[in-house]
Tab-separated table of C-alpha atoms in Angstrom:
chain	number	residue	atom	x	y	z
A	1	MET	CA	18.409	13.255	-25.625
A	2	LYS	CA	16.843	13.467	-29.196
A	3	LYS	CA	13.239	13.776	-30.213
A	4	LYS	CA	11.696	10.606	-32.022
A	5	ARG	CA	9.795	11.798	-35.397
A	6	LYS	CA	6.230	11.222	-34.345
A	7	SER	CA	3.814	9.249	-36.722
A	8	SER	CA	0.175	9.787	-38.135
A	9	GLY	CA	-2.791	8.352	-40.875
A	10	ILE	CA	-5.715	10.274	-42.106
A	11	ILE	CA	-8.030	9.107	-42.619
A	12	ILE	CA	-10.974	10.653	-45.187
A	13	ILE	CA	-14.379	9.809	-45.084
A	14	GLY	CA	-17.486	10.457	-47.099
A	15	ASN	CA	-19.085	8.435	-50.011
A	16	GLU	CA	-18.965	11.482	-52.462
A	17	ILE	CA	-14.941	11.484	-52.739
A	18	LEU	CA	-14.973	7.799	-53.609
A	19	SER	CA	-17.804	8.636	-56.256
A	20	GLY	CA	-15.749	11.438	-57.555
A	21	LYS	CA	-17.716	13.972	-56.929
A	22	THR	CA	-16.347	15.638	-54.419
A	23	LEU	CA	-12.269	16.812	-55.545
A	24	GLU	CA	-10.632	15.400	-52.077
A	25	THR	CA	-7.395	18.845	-50.658
A	26	ASN	CA	-7.854	17.915	-47.241
A	27	SER	CA	-5.392	15.233	-46.434
A	28	ASN	CA	-2.419	16.836	-49.162
A	29	PHE	CA	-3.189	20.409	-46.846
A	30	MET	CA	-3.005	18.496	-44.090
A	31	SER	CA	0.226	16.200	-44.731
A	32	LYS	CA	1.645	19.591	-45.530
A	33	GLU	CA	1.315	20.833	-42.485
A	34	LEU	CA	2.242	17.986	-40.541
A	35	PHE	CA	5.460	17.786	-42.747
A	36	ARG	CA	6.234	21.094	-41.459
A	37	ILE	CA	6.374	20.761	-38.259
A	38	GLY	CA	8.051	17.737	-38.206
A	39	ILE	CA	5.299	14.996	-38.146
A	40	SER	CA	5.677	12.003	-40.456
A	41	CYS	CA	2.585	10.673	-42.223
A	42	GLU	CA	2.675	7.129	-42.778
A	43	GLU	CA	-0.490	6.540	-44.084
A	44	ILE	CA	-3.979	8.143	-46.377
A	45	VAL	CA	-6.683	5.885	-46.522
A	46	THR	CA	-10.154	6.788	-48.061
A	47	ILE	CA	-13.032	5.290	-47.225
A	48	LYS	CA	-17.510	5.106	-46.880
A	49	ASP	CA	-19.776	6.239	-44.838
A	50	GLU	CA	-20.857	3.020	-43.249
A	51	LYS	CA	-20.030	2.175	-39.591
A	52	PRO	CA	-18.480	-0.916	-39.311
A	53	ARG	CA	-15.281	0.087	-42.021
A	54	ILE	CA	-15.104	3.562	-39.858
A	55	VAL	CA	-15.024	2.361	-37.083
A	56	GLU	CA	-12.314	-0.972	-38.589
A	57	LYS	CA	-9.762	2.029	-39.419
A	58	VAL	CA	-10.377	4.104	-36.569
A	59	ASN	CA	-9.085	1.091	-34.243
A	60	ILE	CA	-6.487	0.565	-36.493
A	61	PHE	CA	-4.743	3.158	-36.521
A	62	ARG	CA	-5.315	4.921	-33.515
A	63	LYS	CA	-3.215	1.588	-32.468
A	64	LYS	CA	-0.389	2.244	-35.456
A	65	TYR	CA	0.108	6.012	-34.902
A	66	ASP	CA	1.201	8.363	-32.517
A	67	TYR	CA	-1.766	11.190	-34.071
A	68	VAL	CA	-4.722	9.986	-36.375
A	69	PHE	CA	-6.632	12.179	-38.021
A	70	THR	CA	-10.137	11.980	-40.004
A	71	SER	CA	-11.510	14.116	-42.200
A	72	GLY	CA	-15.939	14.247	-43.120
A	73	GLY	CA	-19.118	12.947	-41.239
A	74	ILE	CA	-19.713	15.249	-38.819
A	75	GLY	CA	-21.908	17.466	-40.092
A	76	PRO	CA	-25.843	17.531	-40.256
A	77	THR	CA	-27.387	15.266	-42.465
A	78	HIS	CA	-28.176	11.755	-42.306
A	79	ASP	CA	-25.268	9.987	-43.468
A	80	ASP	CA	-22.806	11.998	-40.682
A	81	ILE	CA	-21.492	9.422	-38.696
A	82	THR	CA	-18.460	9.767	-38.051
A	83	SER	CA	-19.459	11.310	-34.670
A	84	ASP	CA	-21.160	7.891	-33.767
A	85	SER	CA	-18.693	5.621	-35.148
A	86	ILE	CA	-15.401	7.714	-33.867
A	87	ALA	CA	-17.563	6.790	-30.581
A	88	SER	CA	-17.770	3.369	-31.001
A	89	ALA	CA	-14.596	2.714	-31.793
A	90	PHE	CA	-13.534	4.119	-28.192
A	91	GLY	CA	-16.387	2.544	-26.311
A	92	GLU	CA	-17.859	5.390	-25.420
A	93	LYS	CA	-21.763	7.332	-25.635
A	94	LEU	CA	-22.347	9.795	-27.583
A	95	ILE	CA	-23.895	12.322	-25.307
A	96	ILE	CA	-24.953	15.510	-26.523
A	97	ASN	CA	-22.202	18.073	-25.351
A	98	MET	CA	-23.017	20.959	-23.603
A	99	GLU	CA	-20.462	23.314	-24.037
A	100	ALA	CA	-21.306	22.345	-28.264
A	101	LYS	CA	-24.500	23.464	-27.828
A	102	LYS	CA	-24.136	26.118	-26.471
A	103	ARG	CA	-21.957	26.840	-29.151
A	104	LEU	CA	-24.827	26.001	-31.578
A	105	GLU	CA	-27.376	28.214	-29.877
A	106	LYS	CA	-25.680	31.306	-29.707
A	107	HIS	CA	-24.873	30.893	-33.646
A	108	TYR	CA	-28.016	30.113	-34.538
A	109	SER	CA	-30.144	32.859	-32.368
A	110	ASP	CA	-31.572	34.290	-34.997
A	111	ASP	CA	-32.416	31.226	-36.673
A	112	VAL	CA	-33.764	28.042	-35.541
A	113	LEU	CA	-31.571	25.599	-34.344
A	114	THR	CA	-33.601	22.686	-35.901
A	115	ARG	CA	-32.968	18.982	-34.838
A	116	ALA	CA	-29.817	18.310	-37.814
A	117	ARG	CA	-28.022	21.750	-36.611
A	118	LEU	CA	-28.256	20.073	-33.072
A	119	LYS	CA	-27.285	16.653	-34.194
A	120	MET	CA	-23.358	18.384	-34.558
A	121	ALA	CA	-23.608	18.849	-30.982
A	122	TYR	CA	-23.621	14.969	-30.104
A	123	LEU	CA	-19.830	13.915	-29.870
A	124	PRO	CA	-18.319	11.180	-27.588
A	125	GLU	CA	-18.937	11.632	-23.900
A	126	ASN	CA	-14.834	12.360	-23.310
A	127	ALA	CA	-14.371	14.404	-26.457
A	128	SER	CA	-12.652	17.566	-25.704
A	129	LEU	CA	-13.549	20.386	-28.322
A	130	ILE	CA	-11.886	21.769	-31.677
A	131	ASP	CA	-12.744	25.172	-32.001
A	132	ASN	CA	-14.299	26.128	-35.310
A	133	PRO	CA	-13.628	29.675	-36.606
A	134	ILE	CA	-15.949	29.826	-39.767
A	135	SER	CA	-19.049	27.859	-38.917
A	136	VAL	CA	-19.181	27.291	-34.890
A	137	ALA	CA	-19.662	23.667	-35.025
A	138	PRO	CA	-17.069	22.064	-33.080
A	139	GLY	CA	-14.272	19.392	-34.516
A	140	PHE	CA	-13.031	17.460	-31.691
A	141	PHE	CA	-10.502	14.780	-30.124
A	142	LEU	CA	-10.282	12.051	-28.395
A	143	GLN	CA	-7.395	10.854	-27.040
A	144	ASN	CA	-4.643	10.289	-30.183
A	145	VAL	CA	-7.748	10.913	-32.673
A	146	TYR	CA	-8.806	14.229	-34.326
A	147	VAL	CA	-11.740	14.069	-36.049
A	148	PHE	CA	-12.414	17.080	-38.453
A	149	PRO	CA	-15.305	18.149	-41.401
A	150	GLY	CA	-14.974	17.570	-44.629
A	151	VAL	CA	-15.006	20.806	-45.601
A	152	PRO	CA	-11.795	22.251	-46.722
A	153	LYS	CA	-11.833	25.938	-45.599
A	154	ILE	CA	-13.063	25.233	-42.157
A	155	MET	CA	-10.732	22.438	-42.082
A	156	GLU	CA	-8.364	24.270	-42.540
A	157	ALA	CA	-8.740	26.601	-40.346
A	158	MET	CA	-9.607	24.257	-37.335
A	159	PHE	CA	-6.464	22.139	-38.323
A	160	LYS	CA	-3.970	25.079	-38.729
A	161	ASP	CA	-5.052	26.515	-35.017
A	162	ILE	CA	-4.585	22.787	-32.960
A	163	ILE	CA	-1.932	21.727	-35.241
A	164	ASN	CA	0.091	24.563	-32.640
A	165	SER	CA	-0.910	22.605	-29.470
A	166	LEU	CA	0.378	19.307	-31.185
A	167	ASP	CA	3.947	17.516	-29.712
A	168	GLU	CA	6.090	18.403	-32.414
A	169	GLY	CA	8.605	15.894	-33.992
A	170	LEU	CA	12.575	16.003	-35.578
A	171	ARG	CA	12.206	19.077	-38.531
A	172	TYR	CA	13.181	17.455	-42.049
A	173	TYR	CA	14.728	19.935	-44.297
A	174	LYS	CA	14.894	19.891	-47.520
A	175	LYS	CA	16.173	21.161	-50.377
A	176	THR	CA	15.214	20.790	-54.888
A	177	VAL	CA	17.747	20.897	-57.292
A	178	SER	CA	16.040	21.435	-60.528
A	179	THR	CA	17.616	21.142	-63.879
A	180	THR	CA	16.007	20.458	-67.984
A	181	LEU	CA	18.017	17.080	-68.056
A	182	SER	CA	15.682	13.769	-67.923
A	183	GLU	CA	15.447	11.235	-65.652
A	184	GLY	CA	17.426	9.032	-68.261
A	185	ILE	CA	20.322	11.106	-68.308
A	186	ILE	CA	20.941	11.743	-64.546
A	187	GLY	CA	19.160	8.629	-62.999
A	188	ASP	CA	22.756	6.529	-62.977
A	189	TYR	CA	24.240	9.139	-60.343
A	190	ILE	CA	21.528	9.941	-58.917
A	191	GLU	CA	21.434	6.349	-57.545
A	192	LYS	CA	25.146	6.863	-56.635
A	193	ILE	CA	24.257	10.074	-54.678
A	194	GLN	CA	21.506	8.082	-53.027
A	195	LYS	CA	23.464	5.131	-51.636
A	196	LYS	CA	25.874	7.517	-50.488
A	197	PHE	CA	23.542	9.554	-48.301
A	198	SER	CA	21.298	6.553	-47.601
A	199	SER	CA	20.222	8.225	-44.421
A	200	LEU	CA	18.342	10.947	-46.818
A	201	GLU	CA	15.440	10.690	-49.137
A	202	ILE	CA	16.407	11.758	-52.359
A	203	GLY	CA	12.942	11.856	-54.680
A	204	SER	CA	13.121	12.433	-58.478
A	205	TYR	CA	10.047	14.386	-60.209
A	206	PRO	CA	9.435	15.232	-64.070
A	207	TYR	CA	7.924	18.231	-64.461
A	208	PHE	CA	6.929	20.026	-67.921
A	209	LYS	CA	6.186	23.650	-68.508
A	210	LYS	CA	5.843	25.858	-71.948
A	211	ASN	CA	7.840	24.619	-74.591
A	212	SER	CA	10.467	23.060	-71.400
A	213	PHE	CA	10.589	19.754	-69.532
A	214	GLY	CA	12.497	19.059	-66.776
A	215	VAL	CA	13.579	17.073	-63.114
A	216	SER	CA	12.821	18.049	-59.618
A	217	LEU	CA	15.137	16.489	-57.272
A	218	VAL	CA	14.056	16.689	-53.570
A	219	ILE	CA	16.193	15.814	-50.937
A	220	ARG	CA	15.226	15.326	-47.344
A	221	GLY	CA	16.669	14.451	-44.364
A	222	VAL	CA	16.921	15.065	-40.671
A	223	ASP	CA	20.696	16.518	-40.956
A	224	ASP	CA	20.672	20.066	-42.643
A	225	LEU	CA	24.696	19.620	-43.417
A	226	LYS	CA	24.072	16.599	-44.908
A	227	VAL	CA	21.123	17.797	-47.143
A	228	SER	CA	23.209	20.666	-47.971
A	229	ASP	CA	25.957	18.925	-49.018
A	230	ALA	CA	24.182	16.068	-51.210
A	231	SER	CA	22.543	18.879	-52.539
A	232	LEU	CA	25.625	20.715	-53.725
A	233	GLU	CA	26.873	18.093	-54.926
A	234	ILE	CA	24.052	17.157	-57.814
A	235	TYR	CA	23.842	20.928	-58.531
A	236	LYS	CA	27.843	20.190	-59.218
A	237	TYR	CA	27.447	17.479	-61.316
A	238	ILE	CA	24.758	19.005	-63.506
A	239	GLU	CA	26.909	22.041	-63.867
A	240	SER	CA	29.292	19.899	-65.782
A	241	GLN	CA	26.679	18.171	-67.868
A	242	ASN	CA	25.081	21.518	-68.869
A	243	GLY	CA	22.290	21.037	-67.341
A	244	ASN	CA	20.948	24.524	-65.897
A	245	PRO	CA	20.899	23.378	-62.438
A	246	LYS	CA	18.963	25.603	-60.210
A	247	ILE	CA	19.181	25.166	-56.081
A	248	PHE	CA	17.074	26.326	-53.788
């Protein structure tokens, strides 16, 4: 039986993102990793640290997509309310997770496990932990919702670990053809190729480098042969137009 592609949505949580104070890179990292294993990222949203919004968005996403990934709001400060919000979204109690507490006690054995730090051990009652190899305080998942911290280096390490346990979807195949011709020159031909290979996605991305410009055409799909055939046709056409094509 042919595999069905899994879908996902990403929810970025944090007032500091919306105010522009912090540059958001986590969704870019997650979507690339999901693409790599064949899970389609269908939607990315950024919302405030407000419980009603988090609850609403999590409940919408977890019904729409196979996987939901959140980032932000699980630290020790007063505005870190994601864990409590996730618990409410699932109708669960927020309780102290004894394994999370144990890890924090060990990590802060030569320091003070303050009330603020202990807050990171309070999770939804039926949550499963996601290991944190950098700062110990765990993330968690509940059914199809995976909850990560907002600090990029920590999130990335945790995400790389958990993604290997996900049920992978259909793999994507991708090739890129670059040219020094402009979109205005090649646009009509690329439109014809897109119609011919309707099952593929062909993206056109202008680039600007020092003293030069051009276009990168990204061809992707689930059929490796069709991706290769379309890429070769595009390459030959650009070559015939003296467009200095490169394929990779």
